[in-house]
Short mmCIF file of C-alpha atoms and ligand atoms in Angstrom, two decimals:
data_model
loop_
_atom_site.label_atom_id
_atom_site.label_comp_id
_atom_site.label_asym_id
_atom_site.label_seq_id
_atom_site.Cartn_x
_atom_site.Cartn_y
_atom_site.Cartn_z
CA UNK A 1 73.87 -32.71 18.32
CA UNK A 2 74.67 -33.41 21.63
CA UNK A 3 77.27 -31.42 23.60
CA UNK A 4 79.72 -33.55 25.82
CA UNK A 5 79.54 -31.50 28.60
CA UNK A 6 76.16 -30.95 29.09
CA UNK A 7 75.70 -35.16 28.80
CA UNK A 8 78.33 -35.77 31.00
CA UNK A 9 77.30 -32.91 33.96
CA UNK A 10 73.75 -34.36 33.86
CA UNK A 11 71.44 -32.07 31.86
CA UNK A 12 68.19 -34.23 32.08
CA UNK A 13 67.09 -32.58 29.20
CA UNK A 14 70.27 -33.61 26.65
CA UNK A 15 68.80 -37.21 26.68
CA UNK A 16 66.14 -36.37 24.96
CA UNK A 17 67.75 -35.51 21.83
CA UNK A 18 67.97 -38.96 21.64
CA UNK A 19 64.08 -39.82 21.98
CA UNK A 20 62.79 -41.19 18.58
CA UNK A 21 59.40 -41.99 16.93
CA UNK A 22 58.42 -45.51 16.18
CA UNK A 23 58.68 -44.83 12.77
CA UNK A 24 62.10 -43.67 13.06
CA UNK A 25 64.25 -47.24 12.62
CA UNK A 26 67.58 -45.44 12.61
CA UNK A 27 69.14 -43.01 14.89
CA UNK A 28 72.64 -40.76 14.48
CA UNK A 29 73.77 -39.19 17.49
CA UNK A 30 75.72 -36.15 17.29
CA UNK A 31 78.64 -35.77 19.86
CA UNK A 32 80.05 -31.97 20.45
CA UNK A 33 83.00 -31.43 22.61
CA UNK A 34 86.67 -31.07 22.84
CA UNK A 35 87.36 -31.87 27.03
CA UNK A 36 89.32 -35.32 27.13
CA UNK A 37 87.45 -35.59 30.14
CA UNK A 38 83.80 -34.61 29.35
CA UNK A 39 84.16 -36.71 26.22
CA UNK A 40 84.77 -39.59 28.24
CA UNK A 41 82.29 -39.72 30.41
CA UNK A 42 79.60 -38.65 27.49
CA UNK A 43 80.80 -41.33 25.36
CA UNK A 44 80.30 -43.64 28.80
CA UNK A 45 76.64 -42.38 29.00
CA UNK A 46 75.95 -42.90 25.04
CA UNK A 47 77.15 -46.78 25.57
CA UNK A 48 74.14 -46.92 27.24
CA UNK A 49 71.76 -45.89 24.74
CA UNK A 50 71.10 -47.85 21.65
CA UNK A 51 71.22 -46.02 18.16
CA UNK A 52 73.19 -46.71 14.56
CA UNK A 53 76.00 -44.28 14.55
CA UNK A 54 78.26 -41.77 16.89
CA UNK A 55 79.25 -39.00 14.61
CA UNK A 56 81.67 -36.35 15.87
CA UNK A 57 81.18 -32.98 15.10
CA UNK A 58 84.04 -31.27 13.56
CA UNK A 59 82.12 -28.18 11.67
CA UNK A 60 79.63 -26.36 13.86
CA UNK A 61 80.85 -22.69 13.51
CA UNK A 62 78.27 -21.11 15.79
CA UNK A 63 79.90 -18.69 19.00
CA UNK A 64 78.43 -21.03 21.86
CA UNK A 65 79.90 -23.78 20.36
CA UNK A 66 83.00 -22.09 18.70
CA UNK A 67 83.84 -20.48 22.11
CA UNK A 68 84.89 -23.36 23.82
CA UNK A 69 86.88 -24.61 21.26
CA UNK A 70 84.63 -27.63 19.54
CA UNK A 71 83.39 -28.13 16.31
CA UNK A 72 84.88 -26.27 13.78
CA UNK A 73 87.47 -24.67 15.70
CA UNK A 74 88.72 -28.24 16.98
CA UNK A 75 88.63 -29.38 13.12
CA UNK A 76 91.23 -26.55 12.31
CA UNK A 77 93.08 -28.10 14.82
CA UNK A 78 94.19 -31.39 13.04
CA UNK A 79 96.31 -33.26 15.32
CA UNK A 80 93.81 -32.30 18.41
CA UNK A 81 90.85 -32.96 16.49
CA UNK A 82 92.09 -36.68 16.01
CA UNK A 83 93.07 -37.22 19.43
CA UNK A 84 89.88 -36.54 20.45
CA UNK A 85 88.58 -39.15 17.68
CA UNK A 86 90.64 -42.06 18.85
CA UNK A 87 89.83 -41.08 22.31
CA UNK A 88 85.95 -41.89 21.47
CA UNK A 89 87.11 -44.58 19.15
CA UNK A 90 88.88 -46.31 22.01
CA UNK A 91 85.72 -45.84 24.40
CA UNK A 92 82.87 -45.98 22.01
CA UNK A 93 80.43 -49.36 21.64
CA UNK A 94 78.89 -47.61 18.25
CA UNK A 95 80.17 -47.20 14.47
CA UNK A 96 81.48 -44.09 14.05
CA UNK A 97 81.56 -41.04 11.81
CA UNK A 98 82.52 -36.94 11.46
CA UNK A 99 80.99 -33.73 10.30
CA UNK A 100 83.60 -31.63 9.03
CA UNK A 101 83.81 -28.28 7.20
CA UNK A 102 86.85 -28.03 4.49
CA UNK A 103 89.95 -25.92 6.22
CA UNK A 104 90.72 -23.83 2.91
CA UNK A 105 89.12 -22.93 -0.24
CA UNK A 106 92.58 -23.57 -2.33
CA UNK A 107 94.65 -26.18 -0.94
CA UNK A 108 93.46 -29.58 -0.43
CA UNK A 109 96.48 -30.27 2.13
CA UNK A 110 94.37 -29.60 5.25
CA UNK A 111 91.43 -30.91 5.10
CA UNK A 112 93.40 -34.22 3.65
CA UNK A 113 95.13 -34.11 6.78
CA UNK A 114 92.05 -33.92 8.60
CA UNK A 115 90.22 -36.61 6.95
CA UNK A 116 93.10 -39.17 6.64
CA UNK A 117 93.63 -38.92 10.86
CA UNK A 118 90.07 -39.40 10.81
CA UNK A 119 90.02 -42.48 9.14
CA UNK A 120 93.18 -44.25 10.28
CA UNK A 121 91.62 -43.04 14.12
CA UNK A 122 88.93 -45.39 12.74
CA UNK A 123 86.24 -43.37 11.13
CA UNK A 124 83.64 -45.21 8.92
CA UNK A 125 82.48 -42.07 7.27
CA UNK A 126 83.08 -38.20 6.80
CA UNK A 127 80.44 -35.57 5.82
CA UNK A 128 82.14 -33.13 4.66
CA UNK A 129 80.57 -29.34 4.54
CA UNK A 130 81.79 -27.95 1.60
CA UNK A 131 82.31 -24.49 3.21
CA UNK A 132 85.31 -23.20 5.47
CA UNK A 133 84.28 -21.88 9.35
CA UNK A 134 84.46 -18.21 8.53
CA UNK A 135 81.85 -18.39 5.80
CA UNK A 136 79.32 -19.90 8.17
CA UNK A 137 76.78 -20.93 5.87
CA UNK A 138 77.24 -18.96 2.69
CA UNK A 139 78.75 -18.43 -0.45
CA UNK A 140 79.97 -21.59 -2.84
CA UNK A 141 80.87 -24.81 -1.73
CA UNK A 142 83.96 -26.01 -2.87
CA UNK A 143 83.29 -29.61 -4.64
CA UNK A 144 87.16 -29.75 -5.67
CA UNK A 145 88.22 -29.79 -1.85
CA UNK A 146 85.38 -33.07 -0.97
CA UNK A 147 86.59 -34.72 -4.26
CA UNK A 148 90.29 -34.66 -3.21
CA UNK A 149 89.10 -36.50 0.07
CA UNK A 150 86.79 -38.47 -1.73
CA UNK A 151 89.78 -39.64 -3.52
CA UNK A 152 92.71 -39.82 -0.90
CA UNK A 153 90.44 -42.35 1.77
CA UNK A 154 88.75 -45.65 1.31
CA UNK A 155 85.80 -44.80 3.73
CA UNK A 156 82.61 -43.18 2.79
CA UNK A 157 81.96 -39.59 1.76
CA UNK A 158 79.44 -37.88 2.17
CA UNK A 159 79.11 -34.35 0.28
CA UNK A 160 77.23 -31.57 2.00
CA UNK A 161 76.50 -27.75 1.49
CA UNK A 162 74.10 -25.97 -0.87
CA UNK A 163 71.85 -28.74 -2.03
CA UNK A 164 67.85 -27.56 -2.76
CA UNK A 165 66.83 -29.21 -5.42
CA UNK A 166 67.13 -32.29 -8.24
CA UNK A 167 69.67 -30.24 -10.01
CA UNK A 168 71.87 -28.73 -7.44
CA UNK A 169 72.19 -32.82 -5.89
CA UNK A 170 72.92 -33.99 -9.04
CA UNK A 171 75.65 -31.18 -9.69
CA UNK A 172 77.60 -31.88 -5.95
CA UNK A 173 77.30 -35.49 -6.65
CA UNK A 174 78.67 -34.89 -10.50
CA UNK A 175 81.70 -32.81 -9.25
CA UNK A 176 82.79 -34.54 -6.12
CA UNK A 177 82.01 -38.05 -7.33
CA UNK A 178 80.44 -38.94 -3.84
CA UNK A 179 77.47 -41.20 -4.04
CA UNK A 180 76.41 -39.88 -0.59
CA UNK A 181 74.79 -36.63 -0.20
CA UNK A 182 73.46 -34.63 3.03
CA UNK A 183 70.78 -32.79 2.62
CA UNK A 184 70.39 -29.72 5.32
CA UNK A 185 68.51 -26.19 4.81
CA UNK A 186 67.18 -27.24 1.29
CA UNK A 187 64.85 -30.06 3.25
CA UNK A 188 63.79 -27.40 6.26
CA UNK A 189 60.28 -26.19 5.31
CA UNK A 190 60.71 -28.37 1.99
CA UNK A 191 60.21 -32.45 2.86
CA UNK A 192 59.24 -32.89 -0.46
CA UNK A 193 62.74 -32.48 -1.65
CA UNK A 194 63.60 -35.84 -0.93
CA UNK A 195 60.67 -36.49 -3.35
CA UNK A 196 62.30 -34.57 -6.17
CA UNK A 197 65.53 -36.25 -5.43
CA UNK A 198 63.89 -39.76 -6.23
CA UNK A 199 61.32 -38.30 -9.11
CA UNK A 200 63.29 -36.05 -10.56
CA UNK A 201 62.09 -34.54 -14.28
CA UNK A 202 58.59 -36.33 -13.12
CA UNK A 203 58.10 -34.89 -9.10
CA UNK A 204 55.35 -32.90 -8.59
CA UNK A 205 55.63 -30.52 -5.83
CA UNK A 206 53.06 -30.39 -3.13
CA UNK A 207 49.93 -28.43 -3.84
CA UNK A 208 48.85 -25.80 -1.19
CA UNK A 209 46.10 -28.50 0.72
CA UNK A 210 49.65 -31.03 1.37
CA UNK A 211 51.98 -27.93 2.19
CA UNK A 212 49.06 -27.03 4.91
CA UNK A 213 48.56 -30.40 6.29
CA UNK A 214 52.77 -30.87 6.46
CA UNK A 215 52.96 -27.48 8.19
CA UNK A 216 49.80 -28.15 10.52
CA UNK A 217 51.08 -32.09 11.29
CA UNK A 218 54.63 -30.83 12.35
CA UNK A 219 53.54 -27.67 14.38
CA UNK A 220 50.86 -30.28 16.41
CA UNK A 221 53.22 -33.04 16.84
CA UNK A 222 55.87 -30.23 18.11
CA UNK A 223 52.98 -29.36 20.03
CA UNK A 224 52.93 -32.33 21.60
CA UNK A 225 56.03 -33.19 22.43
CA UNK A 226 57.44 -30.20 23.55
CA UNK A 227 54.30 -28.53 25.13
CA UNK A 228 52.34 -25.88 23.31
CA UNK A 229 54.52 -22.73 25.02
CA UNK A 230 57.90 -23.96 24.42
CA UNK A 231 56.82 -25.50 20.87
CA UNK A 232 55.11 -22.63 19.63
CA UNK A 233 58.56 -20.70 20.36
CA UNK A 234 60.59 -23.26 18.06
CA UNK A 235 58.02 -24.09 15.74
CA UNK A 236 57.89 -20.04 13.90
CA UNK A 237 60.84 -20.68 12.31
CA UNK A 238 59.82 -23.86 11.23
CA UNK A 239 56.38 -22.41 10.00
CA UNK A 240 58.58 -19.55 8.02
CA UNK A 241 60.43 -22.33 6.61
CA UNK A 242 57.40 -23.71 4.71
CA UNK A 243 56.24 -20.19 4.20
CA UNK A 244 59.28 -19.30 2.34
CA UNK A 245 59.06 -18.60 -1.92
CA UNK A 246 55.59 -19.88 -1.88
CA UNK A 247 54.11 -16.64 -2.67
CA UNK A 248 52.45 -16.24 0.72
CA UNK A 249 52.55 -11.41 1.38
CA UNK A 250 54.81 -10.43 4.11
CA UNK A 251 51.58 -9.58 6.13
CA UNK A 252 50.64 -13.47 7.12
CA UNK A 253 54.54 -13.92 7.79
CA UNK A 254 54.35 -11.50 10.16
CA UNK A 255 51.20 -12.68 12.61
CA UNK A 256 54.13 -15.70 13.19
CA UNK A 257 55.63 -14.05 16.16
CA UNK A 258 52.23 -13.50 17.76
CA UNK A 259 51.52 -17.55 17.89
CA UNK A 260 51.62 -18.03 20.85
CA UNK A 261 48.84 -21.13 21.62
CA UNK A 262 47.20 -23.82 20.25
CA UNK A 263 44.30 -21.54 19.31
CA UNK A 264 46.36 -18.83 17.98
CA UNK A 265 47.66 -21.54 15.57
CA UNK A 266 44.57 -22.71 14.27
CA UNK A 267 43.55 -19.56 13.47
CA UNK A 268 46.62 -18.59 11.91
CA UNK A 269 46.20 -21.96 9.39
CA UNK A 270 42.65 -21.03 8.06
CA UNK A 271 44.37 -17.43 6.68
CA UNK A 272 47.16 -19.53 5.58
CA UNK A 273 44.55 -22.16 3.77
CA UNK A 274 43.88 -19.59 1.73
CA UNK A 275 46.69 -20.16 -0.32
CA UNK A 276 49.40 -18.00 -2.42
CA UNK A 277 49.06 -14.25 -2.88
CA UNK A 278 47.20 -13.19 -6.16
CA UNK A 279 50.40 -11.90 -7.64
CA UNK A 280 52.35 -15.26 -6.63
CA UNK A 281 49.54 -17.27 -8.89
CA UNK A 282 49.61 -14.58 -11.57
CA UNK A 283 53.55 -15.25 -12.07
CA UNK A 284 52.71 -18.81 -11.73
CA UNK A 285 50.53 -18.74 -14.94
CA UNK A 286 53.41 -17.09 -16.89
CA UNK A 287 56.28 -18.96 -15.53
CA UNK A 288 54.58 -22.66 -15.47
CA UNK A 289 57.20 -25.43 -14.01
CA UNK A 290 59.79 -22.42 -12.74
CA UNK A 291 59.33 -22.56 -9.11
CA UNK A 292 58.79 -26.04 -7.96
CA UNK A 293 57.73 -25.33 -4.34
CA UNK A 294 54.27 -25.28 -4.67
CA UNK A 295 51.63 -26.24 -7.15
CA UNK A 296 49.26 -24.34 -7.48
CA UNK A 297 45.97 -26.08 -8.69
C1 LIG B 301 69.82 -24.33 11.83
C2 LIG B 301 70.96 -25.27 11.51
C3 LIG B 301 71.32 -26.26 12.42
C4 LIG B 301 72.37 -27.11 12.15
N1 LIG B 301 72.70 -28.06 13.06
C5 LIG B 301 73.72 -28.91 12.79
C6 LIG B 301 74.08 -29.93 13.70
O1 LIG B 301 73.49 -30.08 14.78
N2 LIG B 301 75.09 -30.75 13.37
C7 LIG B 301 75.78 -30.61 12.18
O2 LIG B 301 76.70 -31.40 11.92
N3 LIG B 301 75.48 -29.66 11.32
C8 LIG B 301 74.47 -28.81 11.58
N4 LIG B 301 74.15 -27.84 10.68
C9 LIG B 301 74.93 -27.71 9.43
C10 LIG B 301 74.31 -28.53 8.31
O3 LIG B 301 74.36 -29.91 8.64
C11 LIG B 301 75.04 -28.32 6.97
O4 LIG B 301 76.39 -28.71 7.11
C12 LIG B 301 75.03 -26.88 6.51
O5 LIG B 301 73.78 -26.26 6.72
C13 LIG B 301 75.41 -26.80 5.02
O6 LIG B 301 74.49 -27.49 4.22
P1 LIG B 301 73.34 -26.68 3.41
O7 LIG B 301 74.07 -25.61 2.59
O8 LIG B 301 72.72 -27.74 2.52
O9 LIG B 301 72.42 -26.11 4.39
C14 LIG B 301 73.10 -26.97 10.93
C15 LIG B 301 72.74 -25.97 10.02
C16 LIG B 301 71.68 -25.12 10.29
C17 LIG B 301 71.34 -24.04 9.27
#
């Protein structure tokens, strides 16, 4: 996600959300904003980059973004929130595509609105976050609300919110009827999701040598990309993402705020190596296939 302003006014830095691996064949850029003007010089700067898709976010709920009046507070406001859209549409050299959060639990009405400007202002696809702006990320998502949309527009929909393993994807894509999903949270700290997804009754989730050599692969290559100071910042979340209901005490989960070098790291991965508490392994022999985050061999 790139904000408009920030592109346009010449933050060095904002280009390099746009960096990719070599192994990465496609690229989405995110576009955040809601200033005719800042729009249109951003969307002037992205023509010069090469990449797959310009989506437009319409759903980010968070105060720095909220307080300006973009993402999800410019989706609640339909006719704005499409003038905007033909605005890039009429400027833009890439397909295009919105992130949107529903605009009410009850009615459909809205977030129909929303999503038929959308697509007559030329939109090729709309994610659609299954969760209104005041619930931020929690709570139910509200399948009825994408399946309306799914059925009122011709484009692609893509269903999004609360998806973490085979059987909640298989229950958004039964009760929407989308054949698109987005995965978000569920894959943070859990790539292998993506692995269940395909294997379904048959994946086998990593054992605790792959969940290290993820972890350690991702914290080194954030390492060096972002430099170890700034990376080591970012990356304890990350490292509390894989962390998370795999039976590893409180007391390693706690040394993550101390990491603060490439050293400290290392260190910090031969406690984790480890493995699982003894009480985590214990539960495992009783409970077998229960917990599909880690395999414990
Ligand atoms: C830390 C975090 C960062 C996010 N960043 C973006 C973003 O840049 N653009 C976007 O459209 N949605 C963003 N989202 C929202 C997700 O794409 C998704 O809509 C939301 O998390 C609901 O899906 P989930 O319940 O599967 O997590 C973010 C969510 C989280 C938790």
């Amino acid at each position: 996600m790139i904000d408009a302003g920030s592109l346009a006014y010449g933050n060095a830095k904002t280009t390099r959300f746009m960096d990719r691996g070599d192994d990465e064949g496609w690229l989405g850029v995110q576009l955040v904003g809601c200033n005719h003007e800042r729009i249109t010089r951003a969307v002037e700067i992205l023509n010069q980059h090469d990449f797959n898709v310009l989506d437009f976010n319409l759903g980010c709920p968070v105060p720095k973004v909220a307080k300006k009046g973009a993402g999800a507070v410019l989706g609640q406001n339909v006719d704005e929130a499409v003038k905007c859209f033909e605005l890039i549409k009429k400027l833009s050299r890439h397909p295009l595509s919105a992130k949107i959060r529903i605009l009410d639990e009850q009615d459909p009405e809205t977030t129909l609105r929303l999503v038929k400007g959308l697509t007559d202002a030329g939109a090729q696809a709309i994610a659609i976050h299954g969760r209104v702006k005041n619930k931020f990320y929690a709570g139910p998502v509200y399948f009825d609300i994408i399946a309306a949309a799914r059925e009122a527009v011709n484009i692609q929909i893509i269903a999004n919110g609360g998806i973490t393993s085979a059987a909640t994807y298989t229950e958004i894509r039964k009760k929407t009827g989308c054949d698109t999903v987005m995965l978000a949270r569920g894959a943070m700290g859990n790539p292998w999701l993506f692995r269940e997804l395909s294997d379904k009754d048959n994946y086998i989730p990593p054992n605790s040598e792959e969940l290290c050599d993820e972890m350690e692969l991702h914290v080194m290559e954030m390492i060096s990309y972002y430099g170890e100071t700034l990376a080591l910042r970012i990356a304890r979340k990350v490292i509390l993402d894989y962390l998370r209901s795999r039976g590893f005490p409180g007391k390693i989960k706690s040394r993550v705020s101390f990491l603060h070098t490439t050293e400290d790291f290392a260190e910090f991965m031969k406690i984790v190596r480890e493995g699982p508490s003894e009480r985590y392994r214990q539960w495992q022999k009783v409970y077998p296939m229960s917990d599909r985050r880690l395999l414990l061999t």
